[in-house]
Structures are given as C-alpha cells and as structure tokens.
PDB file of C-alpha atoms in Angstrom:
ATOM      1  CA  MET A   1       0.000   0.000   0.000  1.00 56.00           C
ATOM      2  CA  LEU A   2       2.799   2.414   0.890  1.00 56.00           C
ATOM      3  CA  LYS A   3       4.558   1.614  -2.378  1.00 59.00           C
ATOM      4  CA  LYS A   4       1.396   2.444  -4.391  1.00 55.00           C
ATOM      5  CA  LEU A   5       0.990   5.707  -2.496  1.00 42.00           C
ATOM      6  CA  ALA A   6       4.612   6.672  -3.221  1.00 39.00           C
ATOM      7  CA  ILE A   7       4.181   5.886  -6.929  1.00 53.00           C
ATOM      8  CA  ALA A   8       0.940   7.893  -7.046  1.00 43.00           C
ATOM      9  CA  LEU A   9       2.648  10.846  -5.346  1.00 41.00           C
ATOM     10  CA  ILE A  10       5.558  10.741  -7.804  1.00 51.00           C
ATOM     11  CA  CYS A  11       3.166  10.601 -10.777  1.00 39.00           C
ATOM     12  CA  PHE A  12       1.171  13.510  -9.365  1.00 47.00           C
ATOM     13  CA  THR A  13       4.350  15.568  -8.881  1.00 48.00           C
ATOM     14  CA  PHE A  14       5.430  14.994 -12.488  1.00 45.00           C
ATOM     15  CA  ALA A  15       1.948  15.841 -13.773  1.00 46.00           C
ATOM     16  CA  VAL A  16       1.884  19.131 -11.853  1.00 43.00           C
ATOM     17  CA  ALA A  17       5.413  20.003 -13.024  1.00 44.00           C
ATOM     18  CA  GLY A  18       4.421  19.268 -16.632  1.00 43.00           C
ATOM     19  CA  LEU A  19       1.328  21.449 -16.401  1.00 42.00           C
ATOM     20  CA  TYR A  20       3.377  24.236 -14.828  1.00 43.00           C
ATOM     21  CA  THR A  21       5.875  24.092 -17.689  1.00 41.00           C
ATOM     22  CA  LEU A  22       3.105  24.199 -20.277  1.00 41.00           C
ATOM     23  CA  ALA A  23       1.402  27.083 -18.481  1.00 44.00           C
ATOM     24  CA  SER A  24       4.666  29.045 -18.321  1.00 47.00           C
ATOM     25  CA  ALA A  25       5.378  28.543 -22.021  1.00 48.00           C
ATOM     26  CA  ALA A  26       1.847  29.643 -22.824  1.00 52.00           C
ATOM     27  CA  ALA A  27       2.411  32.871 -20.852  1.00 83.00           C
ATOM     28  CA  TRP A  28       4.300  34.431 -23.763  1.00 97.00           C
ATOM     29  CA  PRO A  29       2.205  36.039 -26.524  1.00 97.00           C
ATOM     30  CA  ASP A  30       2.426  34.390 -29.950  1.00 98.00           C
ATOM     31  CA  ALA A  31       3.822  37.576 -31.539  1.00 97.00           C
ATOM     32  CA  LEU A  32       6.675  37.655 -29.018  1.00 98.00           C
ATOM     33  CA  ILE A  33       7.487  33.977 -29.580  1.00 98.00           C
ATOM     34  CA  GLN A  34       7.547  34.677 -33.331  1.00 98.00           C
ATOM     35  CA  GLU A  35      10.056  37.511 -32.760  1.00 97.00           C
ATOM     36  CA  VAL A  36      12.237  35.219 -30.665  1.00 98.00           C
ATOM     37  CA  GLU A  37      12.039  32.453 -33.287  1.00 98.00           C
ATOM     38  CA  ALA A  38      13.001  34.957 -36.024  1.00 98.00           C
ATOM     39  CA  LEU A  39      16.074  35.973 -33.999  1.00 98.00           C
ATOM     40  CA  LYS A  40      16.931  32.318 -33.438  1.00 98.00           C
ATOM     41  CA  ALA A  41      16.662  31.601 -37.188  1.00 98.00           C
ATOM     42  CA  ALA A  42      18.864  34.600 -38.001  1.00 97.00           C
ATOM     43  CA  GLY A  43      21.447  33.356 -35.511  1.00 97.00           C
ATOM     44  CA  LYS A  44      21.356  29.888 -37.034  1.00 97.00           C
ATOM     45  CA  ASP A  45      21.971  31.480 -40.454  1.00 97.00           C
ATOM     46  CA  LYS A  46      24.900  33.481 -38.973  1.00 96.00           C
ATOM     47  CA  LYS A  47      23.191  36.798 -39.702  1.00 98.00           C
ATOM     48  CA  ASP A  48      23.787  39.931 -37.665  1.00 97.00           C
ATOM     49  CA  MET A  49      21.175  40.694 -35.049  1.00 98.00           C
ATOM     50  CA  PRO A  50      19.298  44.005 -35.323  1.00 97.00           C
ATOM     51  CA  ALA A  51      21.360  47.127 -34.704  1.00 96.00           C
ATOM     52  CA  SER A  52      18.873  48.171 -32.009  1.00 97.00           C
ATOM     53  CA  ILE A  53      15.727  47.008 -30.249  1.00 97.00           C
ATOM     54  CA  ALA A  54      12.901  49.426 -29.505  1.00 96.00           C
ATOM     55  CA  GLY A  55      12.699  50.315 -25.823  1.00 95.00           C
ATOM     56  CA  VAL A  56      16.118  48.828 -25.060  1.00 98.00           C
ATOM     57  CA  LYS A  57      19.272  50.885 -24.594  1.00 98.00           C
ATOM     58  CA  GLU A  58      22.550  49.682 -26.068  1.00 98.00           C
ATOM     59  CA  ILE A  59      25.743  49.771 -24.023  1.00 98.00           C
ATOM     60  CA  THR A  60      29.277  49.714 -25.425  1.00 98.00           C
ATOM     61  CA  THR A  61      32.315  47.883 -24.091  1.00 98.00           C
ATOM     62  CA  ASP A  62      33.838  51.139 -22.829  1.00 98.00           C
ATOM     63  CA  GLU A  63      30.625  52.155 -21.048  1.00 98.00           C
ATOM     64  CA  LEU A  64      30.254  48.718 -19.461  1.00 98.00           C
ATOM     65  CA  LYS A  65      33.873  48.733 -18.265  1.00 98.00           C
ATOM     66  CA  LYS A  66      33.329  52.221 -16.824  1.00 98.00           C
ATOM     67  CA  TRP A  67      30.207  51.063 -14.959  1.00 98.00           C
ATOM     68  CA  ILE A  68      32.127  48.119 -13.526  1.00 97.00           C
ATOM     69  CA  ASP A  69      35.086  50.313 -12.524  1.00 97.00           C
ATOM     70  CA  GLU A  70      32.730  52.839 -10.908  1.00 97.00           C
ATOM     71  CA  LYS A  71      30.887  50.004  -9.124  1.00 96.00           C
ATOM     72  CA  LYS A  72      27.602  51.225 -10.553  1.00 97.00           C
ATOM     73  CA  LYS A  73      24.640  49.190  -9.324  1.00 98.00           C
ATOM     74  CA  PHE A  74      23.334  46.965 -12.126  1.00 98.00           C
ATOM     75  CA  VAL A  75      22.735  43.308 -12.923  1.00 98.00           C
ATOM     76  CA  LEU A  76      24.945  41.852 -15.645  1.00 98.00           C
ATOM     77  CA  MET A  77      23.151  38.924 -17.286  1.00 98.00           C
ATOM     78  CA  ASP A  78      24.882  36.318 -19.398  1.00 98.00           C
ATOM     79  CA  ASN A  79      22.178  34.895 -21.675  1.00 98.00           C
ATOM     80  CA  ARG A  80      24.294  32.134 -23.210  1.00 98.00           C
ATOM     81  CA  LEU A  81      24.236  28.424 -22.519  1.00 97.00           C
ATOM     82  CA  LYS A  82      25.513  27.248 -19.130  1.00 97.00           C
ATOM     83  CA  ALA A  83      28.479  25.510 -20.792  1.00 98.00           C
ATOM     84  CA  ASP A  84      29.537  28.820 -22.386  1.00 98.00           C
ATOM     85  CA  TYR A  85      29.101  30.642 -19.071  1.00 98.00           C
ATOM     86  CA  ASP A  86      31.120  28.000 -17.220  1.00 98.00           C
ATOM     87  CA  LYS A  87      33.918  28.261 -19.792  1.00 98.00           C
ATOM     88  CA  GLU A  88      34.097  32.074 -19.739  1.00 97.00           C
ATOM     89  CA  HIS A  89      31.996  35.012 -18.604  1.00 98.00           C
ATOM     90  CA  ILE A  90      32.378  38.618 -17.597  1.00 98.00           C
ATOM     91  CA  ALA A  91      33.228  38.885 -13.892  1.00 96.00           C
ATOM     92  CA  GLY A  92      30.123  39.502 -11.815  1.00 97.00           C
ATOM     93  CA  ALA A  93      27.697  38.230 -14.454  1.00 98.00           C
ATOM     94  CA  VAL A  94      24.769  36.041 -13.466  1.00 98.00           C
ATOM     95  CA  LEU A  95      23.553  33.299 -15.759  1.00 98.00           C
ATOM     96  CA  LEU A  96      20.038  33.790 -17.131  1.00 98.00           C
ATOM     97  CA  THR A  97      19.705  31.667 -20.234  1.00 97.00           C
ATOM     98  CA  VAL A  98      17.032  32.673 -22.678  1.00 96.00           C
ATOM     99  CA  ASP A  99      15.993  29.016 -22.959  1.00 96.00           C
ATOM    100  CA  GLU A 100      15.266  28.808 -19.230  1.00 97.00           C
ATOM    101  CA  LEU A 101      13.521  32.198 -19.221  1.00 98.00           C
ATOM    102  CA  LEU A 102      11.274  31.020 -22.055  1.00 97.00           C
ATOM    103  CA  LYS A 103      10.339  27.945 -20.017  1.00 96.00           C
ATOM    104  CA  ASP A 104       9.933  29.795 -16.735  1.00 97.00           C
ATOM    105  CA  PRO A 105       9.299  33.566 -16.775  1.00 97.00           C
ATOM    106  CA  LYS A 106       9.277  33.509 -12.957  1.00 97.00           C
ATOM    107  CA  LEU A 107      13.092  33.276 -13.066  1.00 97.00           C
ATOM    108  CA  ALA A 108      13.032  37.045 -13.582  1.00 98.00           C
ATOM    109  CA  ASP A 109      10.975  37.595 -10.416  1.00 97.00           C
ATOM    110  CA  LYS A 110      14.120  37.919  -8.295  1.00 97.00           C
ATOM    111  CA  TYR A 111      14.840  41.264  -9.984  1.00 98.00           C
ATOM    112  CA  LYS A 112      12.974  44.531  -9.471  1.00 98.00           C
ATOM    113  CA  LYS A 113      11.221  46.064 -12.469  1.00 98.00           C
ATOM    114  CA  ASP A 114      13.378  49.197 -12.157  1.00 97.00           C
ATOM    115  CA  ASP A 115      16.720  47.354 -11.756  1.00 98.00           C
ATOM    116  CA  ILE A 116      19.284  48.132 -14.442  1.00 98.00           C
ATOM    117  CA  LEU A 117      19.714  44.900 -16.413  1.00 98.00           C
ATOM    118  CA  VAL A 118      22.595  44.511 -18.872  1.00 98.00           C
ATOM    119  CA  ASN A 119      22.303  41.476 -21.160  1.00 98.00           C
ATOM    120  CA  TYR A 120      24.963  39.923 -23.373  1.00 98.00           C
ATOM    121  CA  CYS A 121      25.814  36.782 -25.298  1.00 98.00           C
ATOM    122  CA  ASN A 122      28.264  35.754 -28.052  1.00 97.00           C
ATOM    123  CA  GLY A 123      28.256  38.930 -30.136  1.00 97.00           C
ATOM    124  CA  VAL A 124      26.333  40.400 -33.050  1.00 98.00           C
ATOM    125  CA  LYS A 125      25.405  37.043 -34.588  1.00 98.00           C
ATOM    126  CA  CYS A 126      24.085  35.566 -31.337  1.00 98.00           C
ATOM    127  CA  TRP A 127      20.293  35.537 -30.894  1.00 98.00           C
ATOM    128  CA  ARG A 128      20.183  34.864 -27.152  1.00 98.00           C
ATOM    129  CA  SER A 129      20.630  38.323 -25.616  1.00 98.00           C
ATOM    130  CA  PRO A 130      18.321  40.135 -28.055  1.00 98.00           C
ATOM    131  CA  ALA A 131      15.696  37.478 -27.336  1.00 98.00           C
ATOM    132  CA  ALA A 132      16.249  37.854 -23.587  1.00 98.00           C
ATOM    133  CA  VAL A 133      15.808  41.633 -23.701  1.00 98.00           C
ATOM    134  CA  LEU A 134      12.541  41.199 -25.623  1.00 98.00           C
ATOM    135  CA  LEU A 135      11.278  38.785 -22.972  1.00 98.00           C
ATOM    136  CA  LEU A 136      12.379  41.007 -20.095  1.00 98.00           C
ATOM    137  CA  LYS A 137      10.787  44.018 -21.764  1.00 98.00           C
ATOM    138  CA  HIS A 138       7.535  42.080 -22.081  1.00 97.00           C
ATOM    139  CA  LEU A 139       7.724  41.220 -18.371  1.00 98.00           C
ATOM    140  CA  GLY A 140       7.736  44.942 -17.576  1.00 97.00           C
ATOM    141  CA  PHE A 141      11.382  45.671 -16.854  1.00 98.00           C
ATOM    142  CA  LYS A 142      12.126  49.331 -17.501  1.00 97.00           C
ATOM    143  CA  ASN A 143      15.934  49.708 -17.517  1.00 98.00           C
ATOM    144  CA  ILE A 144      17.162  47.130 -19.993  1.00 98.00           C
ATOM    145  CA  TYR A 145      20.526  47.463 -21.680  1.00 98.00           C
ATOM    146  CA  TRP A 146      21.877  45.295 -24.461  1.00 98.00           C
ATOM    147  CA  TYR A 147      25.606  44.718 -24.763  1.00 98.00           C
ATOM    148  CA  ARG A 148      25.256  43.765 -28.418  1.00 98.00           C
ATOM    149  CA  THR A 149      28.918  42.992 -29.145  1.00 98.00           C
ATOM    150  CA  GLY A 150      29.164  40.726 -26.087  1.00 98.00           C
ATOM    151  CA  ILE A 151      31.959  38.311 -25.218  1.00 98.00           C
ATOM    152  CA  PRO A 152      33.900  38.624 -28.523  1.00 97.00           C
ATOM    153  CA  ASP A 153      34.362  42.356 -27.913  1.00 97.00           C
ATOM    154  CA  TRP A 154      35.063  41.998 -24.209  1.00 96.00           C
TER     155      TRP A 154
END
C-alpha cells in the first residue's frame, strides 16, 4: 500500500510540473514567440542581429567597463548556454539563459522592475541576448541594456 501511495505521489508531482511548464510557455504572446524564433533563425543562419531594439538601450564595451570600474549598481546577465558561461563570462555576471527564461518567466521575479539589467551573449550574430531583452521588456522591466557585441568584444 505504501509503495502504491509513493508511486501515485511521484506521478502527481510529475503531472503538476508538466502542467506548470506548459502554463509558463503559454504565458508568452504568440507575436513575441515569433520575434524570438526569427532571432533564433537569423542566428542559425549566422546573420547579424538588429542594430537596435525598440525600448532597449545599447551599451558599449567602454561604457560597461566604466560602470564596472565605478561600481555602478546593475545586474549583468549572461544569456548564453551554461556551458559557455562556465567556460568564460564577464566577472560579476549572473547566468540567465534565454531558454530557461522562455520555459519559466518567474526566473526574472528575483529582480525589481526598475533594476538596471545589462544582457549579453556571443556577439552580433548571437540571438540569445536580443531574445532575452525582448522577454524582459515584455515582463515589464524598464531599464534594460543590451551589450550587443558581447563576449567577442570583451
């Protein structure tokens, strides 16, 4: 009897987790997902990402270095894969992969809507940071910066 109860509890846990994942993915509007998919396709084709994104400020390498040197308060977000982050990242950066954010928008809940968020990835042909800034913008963050040239320029 105890074994059946344990199996039922495990099945229930997986069912709830599956529904939560589906609900989170459904939280993004179709138009936003289409924008993200277009960026992903451009990255796959090795095309440059847009020069700018409406409502998002761009930050240069020199400006970012100055902010770090001045100890300005901001959150530096590495939007690449964990393996890339583990191999190399800008000191002080936190890992927020766009893939995980797509699955679970609540990952952004630990940040305040008026925090300064600087996002980067693998440079102008990488789709991950422009996708992340679109998602964060949709979630209502107000001070989003995009370090478009990313790791290659660092």
